[in-house]
JSON list of N, CA and C in Angstrom, two decimals:
[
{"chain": "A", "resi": 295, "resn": "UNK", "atom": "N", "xyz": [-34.54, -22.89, 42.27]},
{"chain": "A", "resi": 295, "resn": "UNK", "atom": "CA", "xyz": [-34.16, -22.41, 40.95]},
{"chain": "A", "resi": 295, "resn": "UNK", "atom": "C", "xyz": [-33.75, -20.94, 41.08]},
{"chain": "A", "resi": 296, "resn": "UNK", "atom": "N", "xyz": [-32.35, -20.36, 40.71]},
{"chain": "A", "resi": 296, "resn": "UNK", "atom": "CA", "xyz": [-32.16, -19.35, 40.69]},
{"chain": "A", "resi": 296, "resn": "UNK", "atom": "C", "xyz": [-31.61, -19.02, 39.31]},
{"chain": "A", "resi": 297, "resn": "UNK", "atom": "N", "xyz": [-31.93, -17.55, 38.77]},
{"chain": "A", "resi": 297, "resn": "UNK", "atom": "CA", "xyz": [-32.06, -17.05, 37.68]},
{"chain": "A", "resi": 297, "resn": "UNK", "atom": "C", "xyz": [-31.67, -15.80, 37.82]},
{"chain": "A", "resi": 298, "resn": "UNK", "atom": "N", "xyz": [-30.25, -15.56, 37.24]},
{"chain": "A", "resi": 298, "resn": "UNK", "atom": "CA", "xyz": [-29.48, -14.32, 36.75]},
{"chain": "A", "resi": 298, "resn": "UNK", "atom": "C", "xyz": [-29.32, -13.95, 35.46]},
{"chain": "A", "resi": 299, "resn": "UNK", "atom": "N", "xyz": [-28.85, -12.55, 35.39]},
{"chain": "A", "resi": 299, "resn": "UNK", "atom": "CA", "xyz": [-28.65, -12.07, 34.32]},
{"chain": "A", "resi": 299, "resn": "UNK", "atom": "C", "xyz": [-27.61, -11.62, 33.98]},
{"chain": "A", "resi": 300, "resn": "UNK", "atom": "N", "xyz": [-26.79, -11.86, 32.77]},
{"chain": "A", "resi": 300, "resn": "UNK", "atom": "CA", "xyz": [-25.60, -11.14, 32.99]},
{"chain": "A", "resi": 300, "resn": "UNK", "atom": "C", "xyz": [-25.09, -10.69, 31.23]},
{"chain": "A", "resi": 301, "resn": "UNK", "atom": "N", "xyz": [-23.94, -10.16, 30.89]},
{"chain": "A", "resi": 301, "resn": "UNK", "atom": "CA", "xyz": [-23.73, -9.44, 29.88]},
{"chain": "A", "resi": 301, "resn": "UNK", "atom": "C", "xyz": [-22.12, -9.96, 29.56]},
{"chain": "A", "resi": 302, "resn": "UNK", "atom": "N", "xyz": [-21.71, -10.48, 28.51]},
{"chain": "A", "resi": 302, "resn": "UNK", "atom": "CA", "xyz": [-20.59, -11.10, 27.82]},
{"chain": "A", "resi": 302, "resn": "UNK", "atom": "C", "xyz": [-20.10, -10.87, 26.86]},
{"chain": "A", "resi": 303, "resn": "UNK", "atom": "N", "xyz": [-19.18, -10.08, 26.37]},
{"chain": "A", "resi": 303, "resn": "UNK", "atom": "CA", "xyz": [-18.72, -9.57, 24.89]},
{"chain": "A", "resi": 303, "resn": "UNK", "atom": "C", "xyz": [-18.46, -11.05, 24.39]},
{"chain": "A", "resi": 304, "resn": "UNK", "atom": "N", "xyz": [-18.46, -10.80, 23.13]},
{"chain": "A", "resi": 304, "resn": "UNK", "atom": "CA", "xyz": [-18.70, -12.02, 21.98]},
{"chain": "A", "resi": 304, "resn": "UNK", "atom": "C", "xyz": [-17.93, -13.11, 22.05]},
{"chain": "A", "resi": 305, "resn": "UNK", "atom": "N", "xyz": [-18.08, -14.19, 22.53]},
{"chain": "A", "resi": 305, "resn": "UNK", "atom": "CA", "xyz": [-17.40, -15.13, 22.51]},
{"chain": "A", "resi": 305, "resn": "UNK", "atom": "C", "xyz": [-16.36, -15.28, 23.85]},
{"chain": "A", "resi": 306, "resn": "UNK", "atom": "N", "xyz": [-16.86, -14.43, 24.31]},
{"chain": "A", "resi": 306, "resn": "UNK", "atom": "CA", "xyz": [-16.28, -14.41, 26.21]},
{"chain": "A", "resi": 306, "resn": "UNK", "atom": "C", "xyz": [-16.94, -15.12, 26.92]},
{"chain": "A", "resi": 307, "resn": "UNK", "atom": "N", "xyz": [-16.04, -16.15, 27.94]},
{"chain": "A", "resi": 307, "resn": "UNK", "atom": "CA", "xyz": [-16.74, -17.29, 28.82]},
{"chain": "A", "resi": 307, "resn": "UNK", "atom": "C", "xyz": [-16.59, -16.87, 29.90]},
{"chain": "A", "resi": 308, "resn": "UNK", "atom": "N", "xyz": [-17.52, -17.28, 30.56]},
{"chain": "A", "resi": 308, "resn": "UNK", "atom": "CA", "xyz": [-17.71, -17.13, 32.05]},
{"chain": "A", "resi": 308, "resn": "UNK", "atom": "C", "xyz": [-17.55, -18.42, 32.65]},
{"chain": "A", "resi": 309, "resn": "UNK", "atom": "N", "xyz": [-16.91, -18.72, 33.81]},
{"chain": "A", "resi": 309, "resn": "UNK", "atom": "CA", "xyz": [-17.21, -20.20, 34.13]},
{"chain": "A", "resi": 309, "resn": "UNK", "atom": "C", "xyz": [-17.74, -19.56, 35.58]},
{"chain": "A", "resi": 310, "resn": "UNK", "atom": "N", "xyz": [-19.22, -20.48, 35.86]},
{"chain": "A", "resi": 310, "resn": "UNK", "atom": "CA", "xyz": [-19.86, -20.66, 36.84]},
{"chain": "A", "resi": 310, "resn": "UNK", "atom": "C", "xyz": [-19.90, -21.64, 37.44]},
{"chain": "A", "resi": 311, "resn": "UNK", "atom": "N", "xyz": [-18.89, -21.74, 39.38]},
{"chain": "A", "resi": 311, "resn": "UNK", "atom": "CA", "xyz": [-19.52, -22.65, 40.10]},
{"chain": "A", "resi": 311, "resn": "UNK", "atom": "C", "xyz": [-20.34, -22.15, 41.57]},
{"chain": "A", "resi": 312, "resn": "UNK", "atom": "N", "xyz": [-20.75, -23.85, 41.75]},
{"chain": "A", "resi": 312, "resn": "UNK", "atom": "CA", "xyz": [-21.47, -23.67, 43.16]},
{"chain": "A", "resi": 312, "resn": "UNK", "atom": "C", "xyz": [-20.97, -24.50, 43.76]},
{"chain": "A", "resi": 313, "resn": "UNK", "atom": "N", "xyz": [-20.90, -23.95, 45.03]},
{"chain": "A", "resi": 313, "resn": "UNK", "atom": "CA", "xyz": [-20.21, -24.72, 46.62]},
{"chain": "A", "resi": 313, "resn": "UNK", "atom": "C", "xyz": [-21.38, -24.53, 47.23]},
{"chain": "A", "resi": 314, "resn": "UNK", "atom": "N", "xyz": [-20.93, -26.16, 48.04]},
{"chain": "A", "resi": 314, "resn": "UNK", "atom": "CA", "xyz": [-22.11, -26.51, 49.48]},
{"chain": "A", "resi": 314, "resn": "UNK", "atom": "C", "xyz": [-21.33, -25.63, 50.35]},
{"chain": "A", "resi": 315, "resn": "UNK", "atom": "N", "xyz": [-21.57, -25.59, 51.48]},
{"chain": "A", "resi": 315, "resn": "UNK", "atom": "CA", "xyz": [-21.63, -24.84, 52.31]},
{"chain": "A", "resi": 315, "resn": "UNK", "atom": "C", "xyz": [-20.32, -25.51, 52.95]},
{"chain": "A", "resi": 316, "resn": "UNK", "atom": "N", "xyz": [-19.80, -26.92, 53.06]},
{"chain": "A", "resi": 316, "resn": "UNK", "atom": "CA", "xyz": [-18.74, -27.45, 53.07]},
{"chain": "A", "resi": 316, "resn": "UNK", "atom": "C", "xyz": [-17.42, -27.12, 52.39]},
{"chain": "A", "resi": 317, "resn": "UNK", "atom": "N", "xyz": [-17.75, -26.42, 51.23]},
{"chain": "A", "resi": 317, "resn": "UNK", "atom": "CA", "xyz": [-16.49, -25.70, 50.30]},
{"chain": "A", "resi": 317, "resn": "UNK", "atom": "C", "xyz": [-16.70, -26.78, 48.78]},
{"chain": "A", "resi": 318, "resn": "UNK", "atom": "N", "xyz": [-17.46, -28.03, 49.08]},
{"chain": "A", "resi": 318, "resn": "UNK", "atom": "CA", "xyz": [-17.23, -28.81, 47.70]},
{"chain": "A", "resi": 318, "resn": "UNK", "atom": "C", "xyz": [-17.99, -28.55, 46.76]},
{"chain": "A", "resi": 319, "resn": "UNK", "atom": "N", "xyz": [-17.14, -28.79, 45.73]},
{"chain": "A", "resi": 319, "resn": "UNK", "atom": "CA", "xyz": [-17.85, -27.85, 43.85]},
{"chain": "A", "resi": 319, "resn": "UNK", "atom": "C", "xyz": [-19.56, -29.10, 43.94]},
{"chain": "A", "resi": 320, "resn": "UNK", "atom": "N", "xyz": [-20.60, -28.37, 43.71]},
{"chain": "A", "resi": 320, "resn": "UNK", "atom": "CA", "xyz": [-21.27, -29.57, 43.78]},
{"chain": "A", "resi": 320, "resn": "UNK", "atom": "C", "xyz": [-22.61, -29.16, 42.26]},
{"chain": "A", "resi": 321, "resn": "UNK", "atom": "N", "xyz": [-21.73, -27.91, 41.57]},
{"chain": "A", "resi": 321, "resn": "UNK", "atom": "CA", "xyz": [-22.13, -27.60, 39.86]},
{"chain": "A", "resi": 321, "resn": "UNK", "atom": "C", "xyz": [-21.20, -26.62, 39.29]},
{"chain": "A", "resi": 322, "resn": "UNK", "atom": "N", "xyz": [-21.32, -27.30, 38.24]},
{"chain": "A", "resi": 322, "resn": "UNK", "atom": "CA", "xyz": [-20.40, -26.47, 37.74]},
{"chain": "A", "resi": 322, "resn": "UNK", "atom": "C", "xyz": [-20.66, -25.84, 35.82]},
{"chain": "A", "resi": 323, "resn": "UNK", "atom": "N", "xyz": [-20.87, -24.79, 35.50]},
{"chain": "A", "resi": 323, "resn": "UNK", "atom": "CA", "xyz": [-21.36, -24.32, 34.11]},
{"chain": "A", "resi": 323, "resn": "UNK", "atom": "C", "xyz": [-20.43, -23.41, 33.70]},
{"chain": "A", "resi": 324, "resn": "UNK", "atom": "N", "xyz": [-19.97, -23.35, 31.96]},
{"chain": "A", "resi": 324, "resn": "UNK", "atom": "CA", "xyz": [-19.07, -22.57, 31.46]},
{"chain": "A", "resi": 324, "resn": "UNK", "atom": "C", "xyz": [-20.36, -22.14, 30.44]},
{"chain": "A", "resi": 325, "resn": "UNK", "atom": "N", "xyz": [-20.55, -20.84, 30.76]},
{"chain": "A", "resi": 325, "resn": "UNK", "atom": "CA", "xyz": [-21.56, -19.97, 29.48]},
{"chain": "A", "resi": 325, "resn": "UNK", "atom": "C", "xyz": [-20.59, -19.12, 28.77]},
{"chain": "A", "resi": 326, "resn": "UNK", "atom": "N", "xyz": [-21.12, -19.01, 27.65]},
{"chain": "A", "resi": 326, "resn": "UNK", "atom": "CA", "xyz": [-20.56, -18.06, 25.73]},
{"chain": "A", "resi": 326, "resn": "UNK", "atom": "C", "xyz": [-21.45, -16.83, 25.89]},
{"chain": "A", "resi": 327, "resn": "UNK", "atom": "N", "xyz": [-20.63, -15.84, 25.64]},
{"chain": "A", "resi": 327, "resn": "UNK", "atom": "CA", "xyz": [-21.83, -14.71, 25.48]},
{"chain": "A", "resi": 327, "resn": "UNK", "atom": "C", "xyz": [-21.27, -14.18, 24.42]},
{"chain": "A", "resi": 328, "resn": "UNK", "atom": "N", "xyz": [-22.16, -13.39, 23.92]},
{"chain": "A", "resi": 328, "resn": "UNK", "atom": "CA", "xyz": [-23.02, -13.16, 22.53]},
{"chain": "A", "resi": 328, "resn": "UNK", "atom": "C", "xyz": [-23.18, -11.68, 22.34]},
{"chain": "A", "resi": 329, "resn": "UNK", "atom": "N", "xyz": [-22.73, -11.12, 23.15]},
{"chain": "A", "resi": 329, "resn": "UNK", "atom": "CA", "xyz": [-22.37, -9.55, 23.39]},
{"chain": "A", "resi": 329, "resn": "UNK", "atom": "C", "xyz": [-23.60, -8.91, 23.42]},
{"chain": "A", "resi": 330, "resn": "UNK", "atom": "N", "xyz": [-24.71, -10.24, 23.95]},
{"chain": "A", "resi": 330, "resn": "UNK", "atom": "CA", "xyz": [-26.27, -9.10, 24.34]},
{"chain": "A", "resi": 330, "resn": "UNK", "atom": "C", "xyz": [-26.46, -9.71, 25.81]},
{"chain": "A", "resi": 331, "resn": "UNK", "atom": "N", "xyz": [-27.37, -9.20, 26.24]},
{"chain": "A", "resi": 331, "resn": "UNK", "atom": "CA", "xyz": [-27.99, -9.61, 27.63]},
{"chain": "A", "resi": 331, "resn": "UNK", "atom": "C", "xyz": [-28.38, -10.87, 27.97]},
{"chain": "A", "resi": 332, "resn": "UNK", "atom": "N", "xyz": [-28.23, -11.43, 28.67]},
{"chain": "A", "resi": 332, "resn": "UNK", "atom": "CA", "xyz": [-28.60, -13.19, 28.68]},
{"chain": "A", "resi": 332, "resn": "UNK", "atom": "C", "xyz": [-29.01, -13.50, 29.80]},
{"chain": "A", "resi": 333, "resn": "UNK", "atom": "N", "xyz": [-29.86, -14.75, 30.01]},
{"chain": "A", "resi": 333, "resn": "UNK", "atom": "CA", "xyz": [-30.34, -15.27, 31.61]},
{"chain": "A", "resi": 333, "resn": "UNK", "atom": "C", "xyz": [-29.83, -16.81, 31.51]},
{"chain": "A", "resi": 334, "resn": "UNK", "atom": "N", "xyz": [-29.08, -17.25, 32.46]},
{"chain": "A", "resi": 334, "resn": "UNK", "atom": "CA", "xyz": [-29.21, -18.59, 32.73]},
{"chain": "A", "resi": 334, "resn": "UNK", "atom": "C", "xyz": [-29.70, -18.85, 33.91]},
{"chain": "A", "resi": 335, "resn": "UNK", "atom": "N", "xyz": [-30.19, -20.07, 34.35]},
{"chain": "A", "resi": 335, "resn": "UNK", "atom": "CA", "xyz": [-30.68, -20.70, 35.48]},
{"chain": "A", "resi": 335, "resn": "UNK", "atom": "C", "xyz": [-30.00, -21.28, 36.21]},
{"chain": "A", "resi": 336, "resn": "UNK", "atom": "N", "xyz": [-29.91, -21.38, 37.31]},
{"chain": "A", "resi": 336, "resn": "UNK", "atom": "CA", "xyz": [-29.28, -22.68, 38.32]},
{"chain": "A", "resi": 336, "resn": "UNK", "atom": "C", "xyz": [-30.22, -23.21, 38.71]},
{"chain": "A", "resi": 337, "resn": "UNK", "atom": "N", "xyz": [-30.19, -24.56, 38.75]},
{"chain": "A", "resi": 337, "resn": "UNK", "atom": "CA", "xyz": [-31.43, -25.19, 39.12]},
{"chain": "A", "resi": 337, "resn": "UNK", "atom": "C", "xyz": [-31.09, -26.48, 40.55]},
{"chain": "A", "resi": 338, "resn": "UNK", "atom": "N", "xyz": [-31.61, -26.02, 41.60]},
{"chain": "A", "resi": 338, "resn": "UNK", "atom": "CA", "xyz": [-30.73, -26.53, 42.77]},
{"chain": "A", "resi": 338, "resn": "UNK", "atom": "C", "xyz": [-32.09, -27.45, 43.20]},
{"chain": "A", "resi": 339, "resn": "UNK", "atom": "N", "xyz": [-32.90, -27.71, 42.35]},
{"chain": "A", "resi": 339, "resn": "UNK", "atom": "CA", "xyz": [-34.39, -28.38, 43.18]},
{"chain": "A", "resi": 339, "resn": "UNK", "atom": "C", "xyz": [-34.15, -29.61, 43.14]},
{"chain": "A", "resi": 340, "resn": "UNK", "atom": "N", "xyz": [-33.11, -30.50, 42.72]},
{"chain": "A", "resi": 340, "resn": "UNK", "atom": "CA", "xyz": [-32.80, -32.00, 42.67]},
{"chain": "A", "resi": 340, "resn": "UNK", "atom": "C", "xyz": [-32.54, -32.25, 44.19]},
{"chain": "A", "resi": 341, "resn": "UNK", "atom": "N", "xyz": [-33.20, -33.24, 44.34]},
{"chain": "A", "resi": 341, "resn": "UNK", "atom": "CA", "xyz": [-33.02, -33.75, 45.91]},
{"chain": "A", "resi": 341, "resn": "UNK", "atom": "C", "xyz": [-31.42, -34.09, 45.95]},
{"chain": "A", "resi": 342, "resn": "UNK", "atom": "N", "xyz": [-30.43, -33.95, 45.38]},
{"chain": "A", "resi": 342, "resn": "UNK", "atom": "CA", "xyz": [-29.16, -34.26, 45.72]},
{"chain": "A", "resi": 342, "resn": "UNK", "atom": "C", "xyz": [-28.60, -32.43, 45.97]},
{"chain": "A", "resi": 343, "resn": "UNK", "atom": "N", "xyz": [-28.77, -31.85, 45.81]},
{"chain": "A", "resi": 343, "resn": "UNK", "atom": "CA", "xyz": [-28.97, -30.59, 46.84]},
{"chain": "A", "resi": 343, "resn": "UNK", "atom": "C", "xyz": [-29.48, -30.54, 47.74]},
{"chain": "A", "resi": 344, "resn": "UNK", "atom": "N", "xyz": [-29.42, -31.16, 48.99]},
{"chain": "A", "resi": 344, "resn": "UNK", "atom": "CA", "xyz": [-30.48, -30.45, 50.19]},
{"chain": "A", "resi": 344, "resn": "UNK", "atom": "C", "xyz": [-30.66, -29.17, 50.60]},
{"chain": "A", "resi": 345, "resn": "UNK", "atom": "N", "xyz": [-31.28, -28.73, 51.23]},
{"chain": "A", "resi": 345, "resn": "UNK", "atom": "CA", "xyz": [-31.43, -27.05, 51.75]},
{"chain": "A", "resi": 345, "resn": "UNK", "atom": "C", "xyz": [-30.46, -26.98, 52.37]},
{"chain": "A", "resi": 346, "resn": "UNK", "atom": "N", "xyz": [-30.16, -25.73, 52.44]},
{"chain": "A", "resi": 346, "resn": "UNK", "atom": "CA", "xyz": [-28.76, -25.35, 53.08]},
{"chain": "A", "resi": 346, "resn": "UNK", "atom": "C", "xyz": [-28.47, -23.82, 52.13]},
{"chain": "A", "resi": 347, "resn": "UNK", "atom": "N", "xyz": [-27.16, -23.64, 52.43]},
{"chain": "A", "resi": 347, "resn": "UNK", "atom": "CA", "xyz": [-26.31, -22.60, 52.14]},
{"chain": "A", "resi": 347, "resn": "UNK", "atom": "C", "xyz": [-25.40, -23.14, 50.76]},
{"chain": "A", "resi": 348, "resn": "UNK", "atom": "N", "xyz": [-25.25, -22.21, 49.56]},
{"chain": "A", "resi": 348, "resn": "UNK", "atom": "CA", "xyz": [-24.41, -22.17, 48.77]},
{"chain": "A", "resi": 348, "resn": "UNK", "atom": "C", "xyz": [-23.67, -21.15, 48.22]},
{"chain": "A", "resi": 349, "resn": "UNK", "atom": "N", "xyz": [-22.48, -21.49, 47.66]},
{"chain": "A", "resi": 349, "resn": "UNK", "atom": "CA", "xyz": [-22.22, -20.03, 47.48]},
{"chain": "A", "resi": 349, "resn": "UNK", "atom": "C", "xyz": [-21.92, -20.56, 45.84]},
{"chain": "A", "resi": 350, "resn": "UNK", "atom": "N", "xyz": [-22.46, -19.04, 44.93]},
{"chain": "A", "resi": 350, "resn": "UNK", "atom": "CA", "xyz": [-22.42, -19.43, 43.45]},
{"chain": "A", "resi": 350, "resn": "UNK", "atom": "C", "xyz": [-21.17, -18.53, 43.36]},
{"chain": "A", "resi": 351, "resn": "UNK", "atom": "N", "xyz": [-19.99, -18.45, 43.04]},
{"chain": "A", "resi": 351, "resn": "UNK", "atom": "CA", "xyz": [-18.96, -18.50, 42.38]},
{"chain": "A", "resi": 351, "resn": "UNK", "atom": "C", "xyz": [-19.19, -18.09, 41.07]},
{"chain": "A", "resi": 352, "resn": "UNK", "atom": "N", "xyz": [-18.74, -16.49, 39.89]},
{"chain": "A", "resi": 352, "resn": "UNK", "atom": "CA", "xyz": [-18.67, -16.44, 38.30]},
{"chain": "A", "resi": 352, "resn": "UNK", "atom": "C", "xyz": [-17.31, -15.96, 38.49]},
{"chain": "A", "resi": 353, "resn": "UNK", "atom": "N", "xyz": [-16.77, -16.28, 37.42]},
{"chain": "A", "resi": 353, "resn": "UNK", "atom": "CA", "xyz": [-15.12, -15.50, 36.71]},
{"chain": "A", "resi": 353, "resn": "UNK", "atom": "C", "xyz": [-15.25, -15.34, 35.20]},
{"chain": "A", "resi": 354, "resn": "UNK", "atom": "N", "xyz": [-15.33, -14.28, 34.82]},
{"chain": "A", "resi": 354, "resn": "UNK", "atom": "CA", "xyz": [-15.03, -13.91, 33.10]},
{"chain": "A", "resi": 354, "resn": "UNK", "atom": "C", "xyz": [-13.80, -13.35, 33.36]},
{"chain": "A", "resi": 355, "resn": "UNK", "atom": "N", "xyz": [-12.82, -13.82, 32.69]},
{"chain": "A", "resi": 355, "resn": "UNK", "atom": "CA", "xyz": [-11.32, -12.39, 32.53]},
{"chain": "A", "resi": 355, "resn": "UNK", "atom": "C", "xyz": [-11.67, -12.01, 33.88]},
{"chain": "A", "resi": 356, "resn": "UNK", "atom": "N", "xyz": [-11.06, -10.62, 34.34]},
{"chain": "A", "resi": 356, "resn": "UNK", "atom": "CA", "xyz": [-10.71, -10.31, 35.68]},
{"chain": "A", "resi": 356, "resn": "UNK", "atom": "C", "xyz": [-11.77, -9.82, 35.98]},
{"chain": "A", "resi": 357, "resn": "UNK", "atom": "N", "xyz": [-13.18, -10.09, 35.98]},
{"chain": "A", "resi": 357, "resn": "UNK", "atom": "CA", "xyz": [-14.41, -9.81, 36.69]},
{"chain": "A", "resi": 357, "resn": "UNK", "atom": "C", "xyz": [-14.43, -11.39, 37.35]},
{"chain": "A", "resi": 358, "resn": "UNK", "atom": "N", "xyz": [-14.87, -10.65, 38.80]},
{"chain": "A", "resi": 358, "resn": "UNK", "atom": "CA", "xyz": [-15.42, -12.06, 39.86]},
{"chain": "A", "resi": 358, "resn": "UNK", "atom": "C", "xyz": [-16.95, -11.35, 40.46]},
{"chain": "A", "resi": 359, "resn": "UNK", "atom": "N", "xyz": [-17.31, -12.31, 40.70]},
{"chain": "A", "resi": 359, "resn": "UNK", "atom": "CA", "xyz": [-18.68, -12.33, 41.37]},
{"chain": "A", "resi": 359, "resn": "UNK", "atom": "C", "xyz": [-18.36, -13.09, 42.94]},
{"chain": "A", "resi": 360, "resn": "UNK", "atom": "N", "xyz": [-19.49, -13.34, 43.44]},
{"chain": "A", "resi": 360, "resn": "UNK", "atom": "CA", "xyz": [-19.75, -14.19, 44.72]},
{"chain": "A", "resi": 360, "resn": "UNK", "atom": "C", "xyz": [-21.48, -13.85, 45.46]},
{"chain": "A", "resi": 361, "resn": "UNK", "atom": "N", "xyz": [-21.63, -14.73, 45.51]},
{"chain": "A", "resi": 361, "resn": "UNK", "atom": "CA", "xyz": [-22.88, -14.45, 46.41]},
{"chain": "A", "resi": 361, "resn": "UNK", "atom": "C", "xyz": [-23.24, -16.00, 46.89]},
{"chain": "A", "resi": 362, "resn": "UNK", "atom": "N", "xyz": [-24.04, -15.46, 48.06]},
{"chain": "A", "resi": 362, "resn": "UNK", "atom": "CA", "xyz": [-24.76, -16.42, 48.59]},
{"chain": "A", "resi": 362, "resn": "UNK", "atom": "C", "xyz": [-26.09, -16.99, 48.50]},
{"chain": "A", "resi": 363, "resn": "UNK", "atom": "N", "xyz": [-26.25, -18.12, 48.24]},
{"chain": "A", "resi": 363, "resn": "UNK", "atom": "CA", "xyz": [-27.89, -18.84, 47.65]},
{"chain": "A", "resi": 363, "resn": "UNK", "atom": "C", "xyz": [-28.40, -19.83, 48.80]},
{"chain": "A", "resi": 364, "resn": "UNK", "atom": "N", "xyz": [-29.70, -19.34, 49.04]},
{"chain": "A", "resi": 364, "resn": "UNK", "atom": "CA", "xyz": [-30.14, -20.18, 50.33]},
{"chain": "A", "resi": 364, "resn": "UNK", "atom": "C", "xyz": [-30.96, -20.96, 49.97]},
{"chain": "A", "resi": 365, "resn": "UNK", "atom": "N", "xyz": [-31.07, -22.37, 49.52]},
{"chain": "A", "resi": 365, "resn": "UNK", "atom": "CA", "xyz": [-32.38, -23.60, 49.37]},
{"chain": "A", "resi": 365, "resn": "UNK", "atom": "C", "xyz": [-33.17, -23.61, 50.79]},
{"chain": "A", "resi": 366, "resn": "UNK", "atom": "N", "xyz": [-34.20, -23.44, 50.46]},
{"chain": "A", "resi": 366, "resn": "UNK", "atom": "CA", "xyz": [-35.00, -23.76, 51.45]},
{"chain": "A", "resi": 366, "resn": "UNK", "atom": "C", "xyz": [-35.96, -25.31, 51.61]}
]
């Protein structure tokens, strides 16, 4: 389970994915923000995730993210 925080002027979407370590989309979430501070979860503990390497993927408008998420 991983848990970020992030900040969205009103009615601005973010679309969030995650890649296996293979490159394939294997979640995918579009969050609304509300022009305050917010947390959503990724929740990777379903046995159809195995451990491994992912990379979570955000895009709002011309902000990108990237990072890497390790299941253990």
């Amino acid at each position: 389970e991983y848990k970020f925080v992030y900040n969205l002027a009103q009615n601005e979407v973010m679309d969030v994915k995650i890649y296996d370590v293979d490159g394939r989309l294997v979640k995918e979430m579009k969050l609304n923000g509300n022009g305050f501070v917010e947390q959503a979860t990724i929740d990777l503990r379903s046995v159809k995730f195995p451990p491994g390497v992912y990379l979570f993927a955000s895009e709002a408008r011309e902000k990108k993210h990237r990072l890497k998420l390790i299941k253990q």
